[in-house]
PDB file of N, CA, C and O in Angstrom:
ATOM      1  N   UNK O   1     102.789  98.028  72.447  1.00 88.00           N
ATOM      2  CA  UNK O   1     102.261  97.883  73.799  1.00 88.00           C
ATOM      3  C   UNK O   1     100.838  98.430  73.847  1.00 88.00           C
ATOM      4  O   UNK O   1     100.535  99.428  73.229  1.00 88.00           O
ATOM      5  N   UNK O   2     100.033  97.778  74.613  1.00 93.00           N
ATOM      6  CA  UNK O   2      98.657  98.194  74.840  1.00 93.00           C
ATOM      7  C   UNK O   2      98.473  98.440  76.328  1.00 93.00           C
ATOM      8  O   UNK O   2      98.973  97.673  77.150  1.00 93.00           O
ATOM      9  N   UNK O   3      97.774  99.497  76.683  1.00 95.00           N
ATOM     10  CA  UNK O   3      97.459  99.763  78.078  1.00 95.00           C
ATOM     11  C   UNK O   3      96.038  99.302  78.353  1.00 95.00           C
ATOM     12  O   UNK O   3      95.098  99.760  77.697  1.00 95.00           O
ATOM     13  N   UNK O   4      95.894  98.401  79.302  1.00 96.00           N
ATOM     14  CA  UNK O   4      94.567  97.945  79.728  1.00 96.00           C
ATOM     15  C   UNK O   4      94.139  98.743  80.951  1.00 96.00           C
ATOM     16  O   UNK O   4      94.970  99.153  81.757  1.00 96.00           O
ATOM     17  N   UNK O   5      92.837  98.943  81.087  1.00 97.00           N
ATOM     18  CA  UNK O   5      92.272  99.697  82.200  1.00 97.00           C
ATOM     19  C   UNK O   5      91.136  98.892  82.785  1.00 97.00           C
ATOM     20  O   UNK O   5      90.334  98.307  82.058  1.00 97.00           O
ATOM     21  N   UNK O   6      91.068  98.863  84.097  1.00 97.00           N
ATOM     22  CA  UNK O   6      89.897  98.295  84.765  1.00 97.00           C
ATOM     23  C   UNK O   6      89.644  99.045  86.055  1.00 97.00           C
ATOM     24  O   UNK O   6      90.541  99.674  86.618  1.00 97.00           O
ATOM     25  N   UNK O   7      88.420  98.985  86.505  1.00 97.00           N
ATOM     26  CA  UNK O   7      88.035  99.642  87.746  1.00 97.00           C
ATOM     27  C   UNK O   7      87.475  98.563  88.671  1.00 97.00           C
ATOM     28  O   UNK O   7      86.465  97.937  88.366  1.00 97.00           O
ATOM     29  N   UNK O   8      88.155  98.360  89.764  1.00 98.00           N
ATOM     30  CA  UNK O   8      87.756  97.350  90.740  1.00 98.00           C
ATOM     31  C   UNK O   8      86.790  98.003  91.719  1.00 98.00           C
ATOM     32  O   UNK O   8      87.100  99.043  92.291  1.00 98.00           O
ATOM     33  N   UNK O   9      85.628  97.405  91.897  1.00 97.00           N
ATOM     34  CA  UNK O   9      84.634  97.931  92.836  1.00 97.00           C
ATOM     35  C   UNK O   9      84.197  96.826  93.787  1.00 97.00           C
ATOM     36  O   UNK O   9      84.195  95.649  93.429  1.00 97.00           O
ATOM     37  N   UNK O  10      83.843  97.243  94.986  1.00 97.00           N
ATOM     38  CA  UNK O  10      83.445  96.264  96.011  1.00 97.00           C
ATOM     39  C   UNK O  10      82.906  97.034  97.210  1.00 97.00           C
ATOM     40  O   UNK O  10      83.218  98.202  97.396  1.00 97.00           O
ATOM     41  N   UNK O  11      82.090  96.362  98.022  1.00 97.00           N
ATOM     42  CA  UNK O  11      81.710  96.955  99.298  1.00 97.00           C
ATOM     43  C   UNK O  11      82.982  97.223 100.102  1.00 97.00           C
ATOM     44  O   UNK O  11      84.014  96.581  99.881  1.00 97.00           O
ATOM     45  N   UNK O  12      82.926  98.152 101.035  1.00 97.00           N
ATOM     46  CA  UNK O  12      84.088  98.507 101.851  1.00 97.00           C
ATOM     47  C   UNK O  12      84.340  97.413 102.888  1.00 97.00           C
ATOM     48  O   UNK O  12      83.983  97.528 104.058  1.00 97.00           O
ATOM     49  N   UNK O  13      84.940  96.325 102.408  1.00 96.00           N
ATOM     50  CA  UNK O  13      85.308  95.193 103.262  1.00 96.00           C
ATOM     51  C   UNK O  13      86.736  94.793 102.913  1.00 96.00           C
ATOM     52  O   UNK O  13      87.333  95.322 101.969  1.00 96.00           O
ATOM     53  N   UNK O  14      87.260  93.835 103.622  1.00 97.00           N
ATOM     54  CA  UNK O  14      88.606  93.352 103.311  1.00 97.00           C
ATOM     55  C   UNK O  14      88.662  92.731 101.914  1.00 97.00           C
ATOM     56  O   UNK O  14      89.728  92.687 101.299  1.00 97.00           O
ATOM     57  N   UNK O  15      87.534  92.288 101.396  1.00 97.00           N
ATOM     58  CA  UNK O  15      87.502  91.703 100.052  1.00 97.00           C
ATOM     59  C   UNK O  15      87.977  92.715  99.007  1.00 97.00           C
ATOM     60  O   UNK O  15      88.683  92.356  98.070  1.00 97.00           O
ATOM     61  N   UNK O  16      87.610  93.979  99.176  1.00 97.00           N
ATOM     62  CA  UNK O  16      88.080  95.020  98.253  1.00 97.00           C
ATOM     63  C   UNK O  16      89.599  95.093  98.285  1.00 97.00           C
ATOM     64  O   UNK O  16      90.255  95.100  97.237  1.00 97.00           O
ATOM     65  N   UNK O  17      90.168  95.133  99.466  1.00 97.00           N
ATOM     66  CA  UNK O  17      91.632  95.203  99.603  1.00 97.00           C
ATOM     67  C   UNK O  17      92.301  93.978  98.978  1.00 97.00           C
ATOM     68  O   UNK O  17      93.333  94.099  98.316  1.00 97.00           O
ATOM     69  N   UNK O  18      91.705  92.806  99.155  1.00 98.00           N
ATOM     70  CA  UNK O  18      92.266  91.589  98.572  1.00 98.00           C
ATOM     71  C   UNK O  18      92.211  91.640  97.044  1.00 98.00           C
ATOM     72  O   UNK O  18      93.168  91.226  96.376  1.00 98.00           O
ATOM     73  N   UNK O  19      91.133  92.152  96.482  1.00 97.00           N
ATOM     74  CA  UNK O  19      91.013  92.235  95.023  1.00 97.00           C
ATOM     75  C   UNK O  19      92.050  93.196  94.449  1.00 97.00           C
ATOM     76  O   UNK O  19      92.669  92.912  93.416  1.00 97.00           O
ATOM     77  N   UNK O  20      92.244  94.343  95.095  1.00 98.00           N
ATOM     78  CA  UNK O  20      93.250  95.303  94.621  1.00 98.00           C
ATOM     79  C   UNK O  20      94.646  94.707  94.793  1.00 98.00           C
ATOM     80  O   UNK O  20      95.480  94.790  93.883  1.00 98.00           O
ATOM     81  N   UNK O  21      94.913  94.085  95.930  1.00 98.00           N
ATOM     82  CA  UNK O  21      96.219  93.464  96.164  1.00 98.00           C
ATOM     83  C   UNK O  21      96.504  92.370  95.141  1.00 98.00           C
ATOM     84  O   UNK O  21      97.637  92.243  94.650  1.00 98.00           O
ATOM     85  N   UNK O  22      95.512  91.586  94.808  1.00 96.00           N
ATOM     86  CA  UNK O  22      95.689  90.543  93.797  1.00 96.00           C
ATOM     87  C   UNK O  22      96.048  91.164  92.447  1.00 96.00           C
ATOM     88  O   UNK O  22      96.956  90.679  91.753  1.00 96.00           O
ATOM     89  N   UNK O  23      95.350  92.236  92.063  1.00 97.00           N
ATOM     90  CA  UNK O  23      95.659  92.908  90.796  1.00 97.00           C
ATOM     91  C   UNK O  23      97.094  93.422  90.801  1.00 97.00           C
ATOM     92  O   UNK O  23      97.833  93.253  89.823  1.00 97.00           O
ATOM     93  N   UNK O  24      97.524  94.030  91.900  1.00 97.00           N
ATOM     94  CA  UNK O  24      98.893  94.531  91.998  1.00 97.00           C
ATOM     95  C   UNK O  24      99.902  93.393  91.872  1.00 97.00           C
ATOM     96  O   UNK O  24     100.941  93.533  91.220  1.00 97.00           O
ATOM     97  N   UNK O  25      99.599  92.246  92.468  1.00 97.00           N
ATOM     98  CA  UNK O  25     100.514  91.102  92.410  1.00 97.00           C
ATOM     99  C   UNK O  25     100.601  90.523  91.000  1.00 97.00           C
ATOM    100  O   UNK O  25     101.550  89.809  90.681  1.00 97.00           O
ATOM    101  N   UNK O  26      99.620  90.838  90.148  1.00 95.00           N
ATOM    102  CA  UNK O  26      99.612  90.359  88.760  1.00 95.00           C
ATOM    103  C   UNK O  26     100.124  91.406  87.787  1.00 95.00           C
ATOM    104  O   UNK O  26      99.930  91.282  86.583  1.00 95.00           O
ATOM    105  N   UNK O  27     100.744  92.456  88.315  1.00 96.00           N
ATOM    106  CA  UNK O  27     101.377  93.436  87.439  1.00 96.00           C
ATOM    107  C   UNK O  27     100.563  94.675  87.108  1.00 96.00           C
ATOM    108  O   UNK O  27     101.013  95.525  86.352  1.00 96.00           O
ATOM    109  N   UNK O  28      99.369  94.790  87.665  1.00 97.00           N
ATOM    110  CA  UNK O  28      98.565  95.995  87.456  1.00 97.00           C
ATOM    111  C   UNK O  28      99.133  97.105  88.326  1.00 97.00           C
ATOM    112  O   UNK O  28      99.727  96.844  89.373  1.00 97.00           O
ATOM    113  N   UNK O  29      98.928  98.364  87.908  1.00 98.00           N
ATOM    114  CA  UNK O  29      99.393  99.535  88.663  1.00 98.00           C
ATOM    115  C   UNK O  29      98.205 100.399  89.046  1.00 98.00           C
ATOM    116  O   UNK O  29      97.249 100.534  88.277  1.00 98.00           O
ATOM    117  N   UNK O  30      98.296 100.992  90.244  1.00 98.00           N
ATOM    118  CA  UNK O  30      97.239 101.903  90.672  1.00 98.00           C
ATOM    119  C   UNK O  30      97.180 103.101  89.738  1.00 98.00           C
ATOM    120  O   UNK O  30      98.207 103.623  89.307  1.00 98.00           O
ATOM    121  N   UNK O  31      95.984 103.528  89.426  1.00 98.00           N
ATOM    122  CA  UNK O  31      95.777 104.710  88.590  1.00 98.00           C
ATOM    123  C   UNK O  31      94.903 105.675  89.386  1.00 98.00           C
ATOM    124  O   UNK O  31      93.700 105.500  89.485  1.00 98.00           O
ATOM    125  N   UNK O  32      95.527 106.667  89.984  1.00 97.00           N
ATOM    126  CA  UNK O  32      94.764 107.612  90.798  1.00 97.00           C
ATOM    127  C   UNK O  32      94.481 107.057  92.178  1.00 97.00           C
ATOM    128  O   UNK O  32      94.974 106.002  92.571  1.00 97.00           O
ATOM    129  N   UNK O  33      93.674 107.800  92.899  1.00 97.00           N
ATOM    130  CA  UNK O  33      93.328 107.436  94.275  1.00 97.00           C
ATOM    131  C   UNK O  33      92.046 106.612  94.307  1.00 97.00           C
ATOM    132  O   UNK O  33      91.211 106.726  93.415  1.00 97.00           O
ATOM    133  N   UNK O  34      91.866 105.815  95.361  1.00 97.00           N
ATOM    134  CA  UNK O  34      90.599 105.100  95.506  1.00 97.00           C
ATOM    135  C   UNK O  34      89.480 106.091  95.822  1.00 97.00           C
ATOM    136  O   UNK O  34      89.728 107.191  96.327  1.00 97.00           O
ATOM    137  N   UNK O  35      88.277 105.698  95.498  1.00 98.00           N
ATOM    138  CA  UNK O  35      87.112 106.529  95.827  1.00 98.00           C
ATOM    139  C   UNK O  35      86.147 105.711  96.669  1.00 98.00           C
ATOM    140  O   UNK O  35      86.146 104.481  96.642  1.00 98.00           O
ATOM    141  N   UNK O  36      85.328 106.433  97.423  1.00 98.00           N
ATOM    142  CA  UNK O  36      84.362 105.807  98.312  1.00 98.00           C
ATOM    143  C   UNK O  36      83.043 106.548  98.168  1.00 98.00           C
ATOM    144  O   UNK O  36      83.021 107.773  98.057  1.00 98.00           O
ATOM    145  N   UNK O  37      81.943 105.803  98.122  1.00 98.00           N
ATOM    146  CA  UNK O  37      80.621 106.412  98.037  1.00 98.00           C
ATOM    147  C   UNK O  37      79.633 105.539  98.802  1.00 98.00           C
ATOM    148  O   UNK O  37      79.793 104.320  98.884  1.00 98.00           O
ATOM    149  N   UNK O  38      78.620 106.171  99.323  1.00 98.00           N
ATOM    150  CA  UNK O  38      77.586 105.447 100.071  1.00 98.00           C
ATOM    151  C   UNK O  38      76.557 104.883  99.108  1.00 98.00           C
ATOM    152  O   UNK O  38      76.076 105.572  98.220  1.00 98.00           O
ATOM    153  N   UNK O  39      76.236 103.604  99.265  1.00 96.00           N
ATOM    154  CA  UNK O  39      75.173 102.950  98.502  1.00 96.00           C
ATOM    155  C   UNK O  39      73.922 102.958  99.370  1.00 96.00           C
ATOM    156  O   UNK O  39      73.804 102.163 100.300  1.00 96.00           O
ATOM    157  N   UNK O  40      72.980 103.873  99.098  1.00 97.00           N
ATOM    158  CA  UNK O  40      71.809 103.985  99.971  1.00 97.00           C
ATOM    159  C   UNK O  40      70.878 102.778  99.895  1.00 97.00           C
ATOM    160  O   UNK O  40      70.164 102.497 100.850  1.00 97.00           O
ATOM    161  N   UNK O  41      70.899 102.050  98.807  1.00 96.00           N
ATOM    162  CA  UNK O  41      70.034 100.878  98.676  1.00 96.00           C
ATOM    163  C   UNK O  41      70.519  99.757  99.599  1.00 96.00           C
ATOM    164  O   UNK O  41      69.731  99.149 100.320  1.00 96.00           O
ATOM    165  N   UNK O  42      71.825  99.506  99.572  1.00 94.00           N
ATOM    166  CA  UNK O  42      72.396  98.455 100.422  1.00 94.00           C
ATOM    167  C   UNK O  42      72.752  98.958 101.810  1.00 94.00           C
ATOM    168  O   UNK O  42      72.982  98.167 102.720  1.00 94.00           O
ATOM    169  N   UNK O  43      72.856 100.282 101.965  1.00 97.00           N
ATOM    170  CA  UNK O  43      73.222 100.850 103.253  1.00 97.00           C
ATOM    171  C   UNK O  43      74.670 100.623 103.628  1.00 97.00           C
ATOM    172  O   UNK O  43      74.989 100.500 104.813  1.00 97.00           O
ATOM    173  N   UNK O  44      75.548 100.543 102.627  1.00 97.00           N
ATOM    174  CA  UNK O  44      76.970 100.309 102.872  1.00 97.00           C
ATOM    175  C   UNK O  44      77.800 101.299 102.066  1.00 97.00           C
ATOM    176  O   UNK O  44      77.313 101.924 101.131  1.00 97.00           O
ATOM    177  N   UNK O  45      79.066 101.416 102.444  1.00 98.00           N
ATOM    178  CA  UNK O  45      80.004 102.197 101.649  1.00 98.00           C
ATOM    179  C   UNK O  45      80.555 101.289 100.548  1.00 98.00           C
ATOM    180  O   UNK O  45      80.779 100.102 100.776  1.00 98.00           O
ATOM    181  N   UNK O  46      80.755 101.867  99.357  1.00 98.00           N
ATOM    182  CA  UNK O  46      81.335 101.151  98.220  1.00 98.00           C
ATOM    183  C   UNK O  46      82.673 101.778  97.890  1.00 98.00           C
ATOM    184  O   UNK O  46      82.834 102.987  97.990  1.00 98.00           O
ATOM    185  N   UNK O  47      83.634 100.956  97.503  1.00 98.00           N
ATOM    186  CA  UNK O  47      84.972 101.404  97.146  1.00 98.00           C
ATOM    187  C   UNK O  47      85.214 101.168  95.659  1.00 98.00           C
ATOM    188  O   UNK O  47      84.643 100.250  95.076  1.00 98.00           O
ATOM    189  N   UNK O  48      86.088 101.984  95.081  1.00 98.00           N
ATOM    190  CA  UNK O  48      86.499 101.797  93.690  1.00 98.00           C
ATOM    191  C   UNK O  48      87.962 102.192  93.548  1.00 98.00           C
ATOM    192  O   UNK O  48      88.411 103.163  94.161  1.00 98.00           O
ATOM    193  N   UNK O  49      88.698 101.427  92.751  1.00 98.00           N
ATOM    194  CA  UNK O  49      90.094 101.731  92.464  1.00 98.00           C
ATOM    195  C   UNK O  49      90.380 101.390  91.011  1.00 98.00           C
ATOM    196  O   UNK O  49      90.170 100.251  90.580  1.00 98.00           O
ATOM    197  N   UNK O  50      90.834 102.378  90.251  1.00 98.00           N
ATOM    198  CA  UNK O  50      91.236 102.140  88.871  1.00 98.00           C
ATOM    199  C   UNK O  50      92.651 101.579  88.848  1.00 98.00           C
ATOM    200  O   UNK O  50      93.500 101.977  89.645  1.00 98.00           O
ATOM    201  N   UNK O  51      92.892 100.639  87.931  1.00 98.00           N
ATOM    202  CA  UNK O  51      94.214 100.059  87.741  1.00 98.00           C
ATOM    203  C   UNK O  51      94.492  99.947  86.246  1.00 98.00           C
ATOM    204  O   UNK O  51      93.561  99.830  85.436  1.00 98.00           O
ATOM    205  N   UNK O  52      95.770 100.007  85.879  1.00 98.00           N
ATOM    206  CA  UNK O  52      96.174  99.862  84.484  1.00 98.00           C
ATOM    207  C   UNK O  52      97.304  98.846  84.389  1.00 98.00           C
ATOM    208  O   UNK O  52      97.992  98.565  85.377  1.00 98.00           O
ATOM    209  N   UNK O  53      97.484  98.318  83.174  1.00 97.00           N
ATOM    210  CA  UNK O  53      98.552  97.346  82.945  1.00 97.00           C
ATOM    211  C   UNK O  53      99.000  97.428  81.495  1.00 97.00           C
ATOM    212  O   UNK O  53      98.174  97.502  80.587  1.00 97.00           O
ATOM    213  N   UNK O  54     100.307  97.403  81.291  1.00 95.00           N
ATOM    214  CA  UNK O  54     100.888  97.355  79.954  1.00 95.00           C
ATOM    215  C   UNK O  54     101.007  95.896  79.524  1.00 95.00           C
ATOM    216  O   UNK O  54     101.538  95.072  80.274  1.00 95.00           O
ATOM    217  N   UNK O  55     100.479  95.575  78.333  1.00 94.00           N
ATOM    218  CA  UNK O  55     100.561  94.211  77.806  1.00 94.00           C
ATOM    219  C   UNK O  55     101.032  94.256  76.357  1.00 94.00           C
ATOM    220  O   UNK O  55     100.954  95.297  75.704  1.00 94.00           O
ATOM    221  N   UNK O  56     101.484  93.127  75.865  1.00 92.00           N
ATOM    222  CA  UNK O  56     101.992  93.063  74.498  1.00 92.00           C
ATOM    223  C   UNK O  56     100.980  92.486  73.519  1.00 92.00           C
ATOM    224  O   UNK O  56     101.294  92.296  72.354  1.00 92.00           O
ATOM    225  N   UNK O  57      99.778  92.193  73.973  1.00 89.00           N
ATOM    226  CA  UNK O  57      98.734  91.677  73.079  1.00 89.00           C
ATOM    227  C   UNK O  57      97.827  92.826  72.638  1.00 89.00           C
ATOM    228  O   UNK O  57      97.732  93.849  73.318  1.00 89.00           O
ATOM    229  N   UNK O  58      97.181  92.654  71.513  1.00 89.00           N
ATOM    230  CA  UNK O  58      96.238  93.667  71.036  1.00 89.00           C
ATOM    231  C   UNK O  58      94.965  93.603  71.849  1.00 89.00           C
ATOM    232  O   UNK O  58      94.487  92.524  72.221  1.00 89.00           O
ATOM    233  N   UNK O  59      94.393  94.768  72.104  1.00 90.00           N
ATOM    234  CA  UNK O  59      93.141  94.840  72.857  1.00 90.00           C
ATOM    235  C   UNK O  59      91.988  94.279  72.028  1.00 90.00           C
ATOM    236  O   UNK O  59      91.912  94.484  70.820  1.00 90.00           O
ATOM    237  N   UNK O  60      91.103  93.575  72.682  1.00 86.00           N
ATOM    238  CA  UNK O  60      89.870  93.104  72.066  1.00 86.00           C
ATOM    239  C   UNK O  60      88.765  93.188  73.120  1.00 86.00           C
ATOM    240  O   UNK O  60      88.995  92.836  74.276  1.00 86.00           O
ATOM    241  N   UNK O  61      87.566  93.658  72.742  1.00 90.00           N
ATOM    242  CA  UNK O  61      86.490  93.831  73.730  1.00 90.00           C
ATOM    243  C   UNK O  61      86.092  92.562  74.484  1.00 90.00           C
ATOM    244  O   UNK O  61      85.495  92.644  75.548  1.00 90.00           O
ATOM    245  N   UNK O  62      86.417  91.404  73.950  1.00 91.00           N
ATOM    246  CA  UNK O  62      86.066  90.152  74.624  1.00 91.00           C
ATOM    247  C   UNK O  62      87.109  89.705  75.648  1.00 91.00           C
ATOM    248  O   UNK O  62      86.946  88.666  76.281  1.00 91.00           O
ATOM    249  N   UNK O  63      88.175  90.494  75.818  1.00 88.00           N
ATOM    250  CA  UNK O  63      89.224  90.123  76.777  1.00 88.00           C
ATOM    251  C   UNK O  63      88.652  90.046  78.186  1.00 88.00           C
ATOM    252  O   UNK O  63      87.816  90.861  78.567  1.00 88.00           O
ATOM    253  N   UNK O  64      89.114  89.102  78.958  1.00 88.00           N
ATOM    254  CA  UNK O  64      88.801  89.011  80.381  1.00 88.00           C
ATOM    255  C   UNK O  64      89.903  89.777  81.105  1.00 88.00           C
ATOM    256  O   UNK O  64      90.970  89.239  81.401  1.00 88.00           O
ATOM    257  N   UNK O  65      89.674  91.069  81.384  1.00 86.00           N
ATOM    258  CA  UNK O  65      90.728  91.926  81.906  1.00 86.00           C
ATOM    259  C   UNK O  65      91.291  91.437  83.231  1.00 86.00           C
ATOM    260  O   UNK O  65      92.471  91.564  83.495  1.00 86.00           O
ATOM    261  N   UNK O  66      90.459  90.867  84.077  1.00 80.00           N
ATOM    262  CA  UNK O  66      90.928  90.368  85.367  1.00 80.00           C
ATOM    263  C   UNK O  66      91.857  89.166  85.239  1.00 80.00           C
ATOM    264  O   UNK O  66      92.546  88.826  86.180  1.00 80.00           O
ATOM    265  N   UNK O  67      91.899  88.545  84.070  1.00 80.00           N
ATOM    266  CA  UNK O  67      92.753  87.387  83.863  1.00 80.00           C
ATOM    267  C   UNK O  67      94.049  87.760  83.135  1.00 80.00           C
ATOM    268  O   UNK O  67      94.870  86.896  82.876  1.00 80.00           O
ATOM    269  N   UNK O  68      94.211  89.012  82.793  1.00 78.00           N
ATOM    270  CA  UNK O  68      95.414  89.450  82.063  1.00 78.00           C
ATOM    271  C   UNK O  68      96.560  89.673  83.010  1.00 78.00           C
ATOM    272  O   UNK O  68      96.432  90.032  84.112  1.00 78.00           O
TER     273      UNK O  68
END
């Protein structure tokens, strides 16, 4: 088994929630709590959520993690 890791980031909009929900529906698990930080250049809050997933394929740097 291989554990994959990805960090989903997005402006603090419903799109962030949809991206995390989509990952959960594809078998990813939340890893820790979400974080929020202010982006002074864009003037918006940014969100981040780490997720992990157990897979049976070997890891390779060219993997498209969002498609796993």
